[in-house]
mmCIF file of C-alpha atoms and ligand atoms in Angstrom:
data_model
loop_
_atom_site.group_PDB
_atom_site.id
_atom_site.type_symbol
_atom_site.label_atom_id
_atom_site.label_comp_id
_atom_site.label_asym_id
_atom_site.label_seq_id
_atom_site.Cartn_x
_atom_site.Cartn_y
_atom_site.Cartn_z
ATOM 1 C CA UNK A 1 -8.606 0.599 -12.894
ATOM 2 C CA UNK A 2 -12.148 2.233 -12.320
ATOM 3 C CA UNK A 3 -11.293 3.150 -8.508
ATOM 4 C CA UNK A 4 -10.254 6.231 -7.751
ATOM 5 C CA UNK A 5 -9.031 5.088 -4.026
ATOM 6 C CA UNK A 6 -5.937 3.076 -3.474
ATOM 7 C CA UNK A 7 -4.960 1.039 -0.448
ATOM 8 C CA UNK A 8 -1.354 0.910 -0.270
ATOM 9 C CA UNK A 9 0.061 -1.155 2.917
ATOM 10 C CA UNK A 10 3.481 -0.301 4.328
ATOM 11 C CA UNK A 11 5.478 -3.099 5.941
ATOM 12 C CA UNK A 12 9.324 -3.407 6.709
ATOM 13 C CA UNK A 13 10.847 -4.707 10.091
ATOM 14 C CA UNK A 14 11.261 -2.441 13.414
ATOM 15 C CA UNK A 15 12.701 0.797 13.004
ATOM 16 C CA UNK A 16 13.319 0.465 9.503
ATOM 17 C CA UNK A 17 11.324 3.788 8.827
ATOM 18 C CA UNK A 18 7.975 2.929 7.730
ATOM 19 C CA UNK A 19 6.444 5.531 10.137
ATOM 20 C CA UNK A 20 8.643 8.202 9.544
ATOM 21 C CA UNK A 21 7.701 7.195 5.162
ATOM 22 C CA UNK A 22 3.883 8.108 5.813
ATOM 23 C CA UNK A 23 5.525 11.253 7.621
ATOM 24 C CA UNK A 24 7.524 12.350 4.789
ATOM 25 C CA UNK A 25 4.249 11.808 2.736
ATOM 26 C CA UNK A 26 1.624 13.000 4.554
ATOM 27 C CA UNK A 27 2.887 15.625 7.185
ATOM 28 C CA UNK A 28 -0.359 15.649 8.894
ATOM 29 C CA UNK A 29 -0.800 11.931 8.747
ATOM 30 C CA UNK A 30 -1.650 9.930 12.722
ATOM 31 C CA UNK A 31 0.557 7.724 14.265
ATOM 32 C CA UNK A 32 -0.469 5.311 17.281
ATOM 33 C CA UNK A 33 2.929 4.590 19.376
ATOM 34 C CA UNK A 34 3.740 3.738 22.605
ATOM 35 C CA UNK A 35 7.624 4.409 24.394
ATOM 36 C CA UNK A 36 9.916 1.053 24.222
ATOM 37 C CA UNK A 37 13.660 0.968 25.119
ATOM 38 C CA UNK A 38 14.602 1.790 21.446
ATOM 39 C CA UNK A 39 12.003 5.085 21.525
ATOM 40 C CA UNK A 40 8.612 5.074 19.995
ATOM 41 C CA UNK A 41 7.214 2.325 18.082
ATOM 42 C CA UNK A 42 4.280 1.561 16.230
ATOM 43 C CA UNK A 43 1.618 -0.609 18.149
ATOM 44 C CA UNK A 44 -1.274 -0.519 16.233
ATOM 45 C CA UNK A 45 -0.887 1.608 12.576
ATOM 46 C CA UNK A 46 0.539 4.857 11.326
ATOM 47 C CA UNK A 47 -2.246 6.534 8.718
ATOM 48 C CA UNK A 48 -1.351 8.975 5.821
ATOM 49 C CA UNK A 49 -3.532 10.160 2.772
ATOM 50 C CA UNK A 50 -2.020 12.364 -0.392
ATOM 51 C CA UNK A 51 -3.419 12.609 -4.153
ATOM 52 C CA UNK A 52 -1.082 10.899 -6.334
ATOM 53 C CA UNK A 53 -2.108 11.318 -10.302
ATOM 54 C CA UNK A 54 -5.951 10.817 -10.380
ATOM 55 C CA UNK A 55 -5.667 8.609 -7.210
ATOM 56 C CA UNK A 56 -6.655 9.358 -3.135
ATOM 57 C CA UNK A 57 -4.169 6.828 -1.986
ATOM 58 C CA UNK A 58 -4.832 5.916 1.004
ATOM 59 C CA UNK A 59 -1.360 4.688 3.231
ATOM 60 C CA UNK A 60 -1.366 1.934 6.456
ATOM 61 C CA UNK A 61 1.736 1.378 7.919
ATOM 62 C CA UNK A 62 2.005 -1.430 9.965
ATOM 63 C CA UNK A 63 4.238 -2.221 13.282
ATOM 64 C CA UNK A 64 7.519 -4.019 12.925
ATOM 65 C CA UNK A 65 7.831 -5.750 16.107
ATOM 66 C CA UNK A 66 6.515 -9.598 15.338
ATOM 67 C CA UNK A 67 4.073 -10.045 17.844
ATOM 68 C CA UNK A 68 1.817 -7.642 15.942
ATOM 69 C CA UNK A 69 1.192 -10.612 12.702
ATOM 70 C CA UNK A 70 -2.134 -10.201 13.781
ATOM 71 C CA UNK A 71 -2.474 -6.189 12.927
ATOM 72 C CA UNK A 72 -0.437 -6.770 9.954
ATOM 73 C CA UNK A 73 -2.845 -9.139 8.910
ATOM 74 C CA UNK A 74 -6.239 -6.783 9.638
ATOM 75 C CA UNK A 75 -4.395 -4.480 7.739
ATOM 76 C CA UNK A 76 -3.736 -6.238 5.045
ATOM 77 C CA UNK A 77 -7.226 -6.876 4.092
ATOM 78 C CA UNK A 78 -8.323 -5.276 0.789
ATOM 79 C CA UNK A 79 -4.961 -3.910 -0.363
ATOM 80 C CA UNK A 80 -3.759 -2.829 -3.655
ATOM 81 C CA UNK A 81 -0.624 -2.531 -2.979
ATOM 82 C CA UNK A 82 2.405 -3.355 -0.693
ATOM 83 C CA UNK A 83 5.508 -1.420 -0.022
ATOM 84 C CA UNK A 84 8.027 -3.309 1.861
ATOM 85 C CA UNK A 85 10.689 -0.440 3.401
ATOM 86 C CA UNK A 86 14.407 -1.678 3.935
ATOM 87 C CA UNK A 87 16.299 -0.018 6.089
ATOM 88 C CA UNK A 88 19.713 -0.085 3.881
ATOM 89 C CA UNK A 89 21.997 0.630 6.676
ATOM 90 C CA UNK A 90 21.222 -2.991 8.123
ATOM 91 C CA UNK A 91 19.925 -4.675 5.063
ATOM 92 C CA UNK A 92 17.826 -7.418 4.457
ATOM 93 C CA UNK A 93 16.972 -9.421 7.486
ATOM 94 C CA UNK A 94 14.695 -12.579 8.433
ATOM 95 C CA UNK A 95 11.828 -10.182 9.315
ATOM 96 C CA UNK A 96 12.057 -8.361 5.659
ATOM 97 C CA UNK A 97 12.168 -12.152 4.070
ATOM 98 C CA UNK A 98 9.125 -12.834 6.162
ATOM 99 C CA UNK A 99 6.806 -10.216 5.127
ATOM 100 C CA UNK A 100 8.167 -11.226 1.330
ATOM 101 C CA UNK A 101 7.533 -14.537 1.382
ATOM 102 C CA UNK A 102 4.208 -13.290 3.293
ATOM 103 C CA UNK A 103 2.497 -10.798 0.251
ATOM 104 C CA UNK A 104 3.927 -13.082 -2.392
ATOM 105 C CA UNK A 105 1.701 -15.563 -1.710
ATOM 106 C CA UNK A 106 -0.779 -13.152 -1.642
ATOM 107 C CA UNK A 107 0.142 -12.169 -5.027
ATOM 108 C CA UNK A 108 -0.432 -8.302 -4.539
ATOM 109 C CA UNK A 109 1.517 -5.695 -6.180
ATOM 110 C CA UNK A 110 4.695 -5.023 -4.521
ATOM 111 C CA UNK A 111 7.357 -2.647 -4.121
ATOM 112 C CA UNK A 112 10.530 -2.024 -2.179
ATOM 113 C CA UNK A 113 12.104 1.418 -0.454
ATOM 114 C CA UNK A 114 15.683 0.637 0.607
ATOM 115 C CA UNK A 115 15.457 3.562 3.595
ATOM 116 C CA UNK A 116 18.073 5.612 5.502
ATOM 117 C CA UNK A 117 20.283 5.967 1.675
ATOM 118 C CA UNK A 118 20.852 9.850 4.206
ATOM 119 C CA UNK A 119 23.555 7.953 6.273
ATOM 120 C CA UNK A 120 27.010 7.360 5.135
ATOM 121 C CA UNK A 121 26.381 3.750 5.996
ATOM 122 C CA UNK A 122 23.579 2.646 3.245
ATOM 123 C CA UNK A 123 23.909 0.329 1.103
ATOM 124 C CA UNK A 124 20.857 -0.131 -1.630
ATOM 125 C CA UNK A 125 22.764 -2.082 -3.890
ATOM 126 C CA UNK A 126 23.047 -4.447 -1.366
ATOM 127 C CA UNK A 127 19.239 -4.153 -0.580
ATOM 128 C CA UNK A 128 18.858 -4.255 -4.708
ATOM 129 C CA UNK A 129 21.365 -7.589 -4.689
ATOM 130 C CA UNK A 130 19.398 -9.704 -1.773
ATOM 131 C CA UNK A 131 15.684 -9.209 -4.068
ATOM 132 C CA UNK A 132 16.275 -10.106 -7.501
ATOM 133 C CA UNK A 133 14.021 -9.210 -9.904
ATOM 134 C CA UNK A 134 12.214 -6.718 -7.358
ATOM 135 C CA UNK A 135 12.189 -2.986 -7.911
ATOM 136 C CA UNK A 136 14.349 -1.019 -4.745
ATOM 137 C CA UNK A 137 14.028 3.119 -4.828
ATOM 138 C CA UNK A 138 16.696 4.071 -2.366
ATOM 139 C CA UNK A 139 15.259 6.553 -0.650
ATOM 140 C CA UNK A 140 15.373 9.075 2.930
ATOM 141 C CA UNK A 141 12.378 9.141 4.639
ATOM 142 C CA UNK A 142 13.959 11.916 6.740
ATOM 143 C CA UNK A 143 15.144 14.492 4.502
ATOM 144 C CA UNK A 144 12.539 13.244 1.785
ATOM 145 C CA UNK A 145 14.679 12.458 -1.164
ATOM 146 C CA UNK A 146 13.173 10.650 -3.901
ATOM 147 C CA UNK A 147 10.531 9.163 -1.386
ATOM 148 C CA UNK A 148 7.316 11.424 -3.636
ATOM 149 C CA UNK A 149 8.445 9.876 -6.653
ATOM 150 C CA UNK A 150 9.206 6.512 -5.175
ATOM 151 C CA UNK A 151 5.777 6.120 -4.570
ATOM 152 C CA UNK A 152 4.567 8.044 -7.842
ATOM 153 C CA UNK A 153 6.629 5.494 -9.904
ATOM 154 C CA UNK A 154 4.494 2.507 -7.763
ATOM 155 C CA UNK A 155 1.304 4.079 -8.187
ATOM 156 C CA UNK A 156 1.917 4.492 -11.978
ATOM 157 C CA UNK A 157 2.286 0.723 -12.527
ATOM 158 C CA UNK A 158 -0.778 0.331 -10.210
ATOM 159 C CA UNK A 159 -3.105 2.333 -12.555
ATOM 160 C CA UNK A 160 -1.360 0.927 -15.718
ATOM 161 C CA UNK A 161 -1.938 -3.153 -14.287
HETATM 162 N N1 LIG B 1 18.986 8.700 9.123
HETATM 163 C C1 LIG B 1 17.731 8.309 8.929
HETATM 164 N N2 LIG B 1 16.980 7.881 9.963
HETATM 165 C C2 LIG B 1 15.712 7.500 9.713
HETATM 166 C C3 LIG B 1 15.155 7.536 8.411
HETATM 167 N N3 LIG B 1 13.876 7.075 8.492
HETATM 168 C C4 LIG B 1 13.666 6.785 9.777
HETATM 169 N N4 LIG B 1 14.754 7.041 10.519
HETATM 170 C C5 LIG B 1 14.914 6.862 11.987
HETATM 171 O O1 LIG B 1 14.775 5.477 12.272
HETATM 172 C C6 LIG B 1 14.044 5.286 13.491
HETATM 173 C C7 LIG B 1 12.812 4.465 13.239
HETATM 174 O O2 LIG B 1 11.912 5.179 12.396
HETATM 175 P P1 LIG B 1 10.351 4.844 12.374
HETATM 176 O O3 LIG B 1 9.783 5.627 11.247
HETATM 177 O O4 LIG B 1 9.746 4.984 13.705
HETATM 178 O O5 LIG B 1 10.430 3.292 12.009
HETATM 179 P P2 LIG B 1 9.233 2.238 11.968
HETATM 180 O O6 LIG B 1 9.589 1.295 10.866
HETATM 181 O O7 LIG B 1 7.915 2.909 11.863
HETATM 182 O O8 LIG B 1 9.390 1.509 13.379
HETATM 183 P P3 LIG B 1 8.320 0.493 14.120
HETATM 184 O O9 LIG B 1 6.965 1.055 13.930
HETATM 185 O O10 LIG B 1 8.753 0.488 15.548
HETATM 186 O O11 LIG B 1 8.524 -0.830 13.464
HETATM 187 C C8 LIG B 1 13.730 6.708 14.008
HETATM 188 O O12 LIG B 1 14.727 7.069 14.917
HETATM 189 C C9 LIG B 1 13.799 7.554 12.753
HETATM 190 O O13 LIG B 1 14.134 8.898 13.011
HETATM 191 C C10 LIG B 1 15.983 8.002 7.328
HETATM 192 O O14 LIG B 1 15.604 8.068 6.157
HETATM 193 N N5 LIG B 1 17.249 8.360 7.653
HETATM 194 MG MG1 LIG B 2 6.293 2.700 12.992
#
């Protein structure tokens, strides 16, 4: 691959951690929330940049709620890459199968983080059961582990397709 920019998109269903991802990433990445019920949530994108190899990748997060399918799609434009983040405490869900079946058909390089693997209630093997054939890095967006070279290992078969 010539470019030496990567777009990698970050989609997962509310509250599974795809914010608090860029954070562990980028610590001085910006996040556009506003204050539901449930605490902040993302209403338009989070933003995070880091070097990874010989690459300025460039991360979008995306909101969770479903009535943002139209920023998700915006978004979505031009990517190289898709991480969908789990949140392995919950599993799964209709929302997670949506924005599969979603970036399949788009045929784009994808990747999954089953999230929250911090709290004694995780379960990636579940996450890793419900996608066969899909690579799952359990990972903790809030203490960091494994979440550098979770996205290292994705960027390495980015540069190597
Ligand atoms: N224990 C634990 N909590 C986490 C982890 N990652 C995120 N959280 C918590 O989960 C909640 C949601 O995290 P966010 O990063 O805002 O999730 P999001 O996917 O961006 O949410 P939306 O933008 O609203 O869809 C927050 O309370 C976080 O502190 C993790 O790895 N472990
Ligand atoms: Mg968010």
């Amino acid at each position: 691959m010539a470019e030496d920019r990567l777009k990698i998109v970050v989609f997962g269903s509310f509250n599974a951690g795809k914010s608090s991802f860029i954070q562990a990433l980028d610590p001085r990445s910006r996040h556009i929330e506003a204050t539901s019920n449930e605490g902040p949530t993302t209403v338009a994108f989070d933003f995070g940049r880091l070097q990874v190899r010989d690459k300025a990748v460039y991360l979008f997060g995306t909101p969770g709620q479903e009535r943002f399918e139209f920023v998700r799609q915006i978004l979505s434009r031009g990517m190289d890459g898709a991480i969908i983040v789990v949140d392995a405490t919950t599993g799964v869900d209709a929302m997670t199968q949506h924005l599969y079946s979603y970036l399949k058909a788009l045929n784009v390089p994808l990747v999954f983080m089953a999230n929250k693997c911090d709290c004694p209630g995780a379960v990636p093997e579940a996450v890793r059961r419900d996608l066969p054939g899909e690579t799952v890095h359990p990972i903790s967006a809030r203490n960091g582990e494994n979440v550098y070279a979770a996205l290292d290992a994705f960027v390495a078969t980015l540069v190597a397709g």
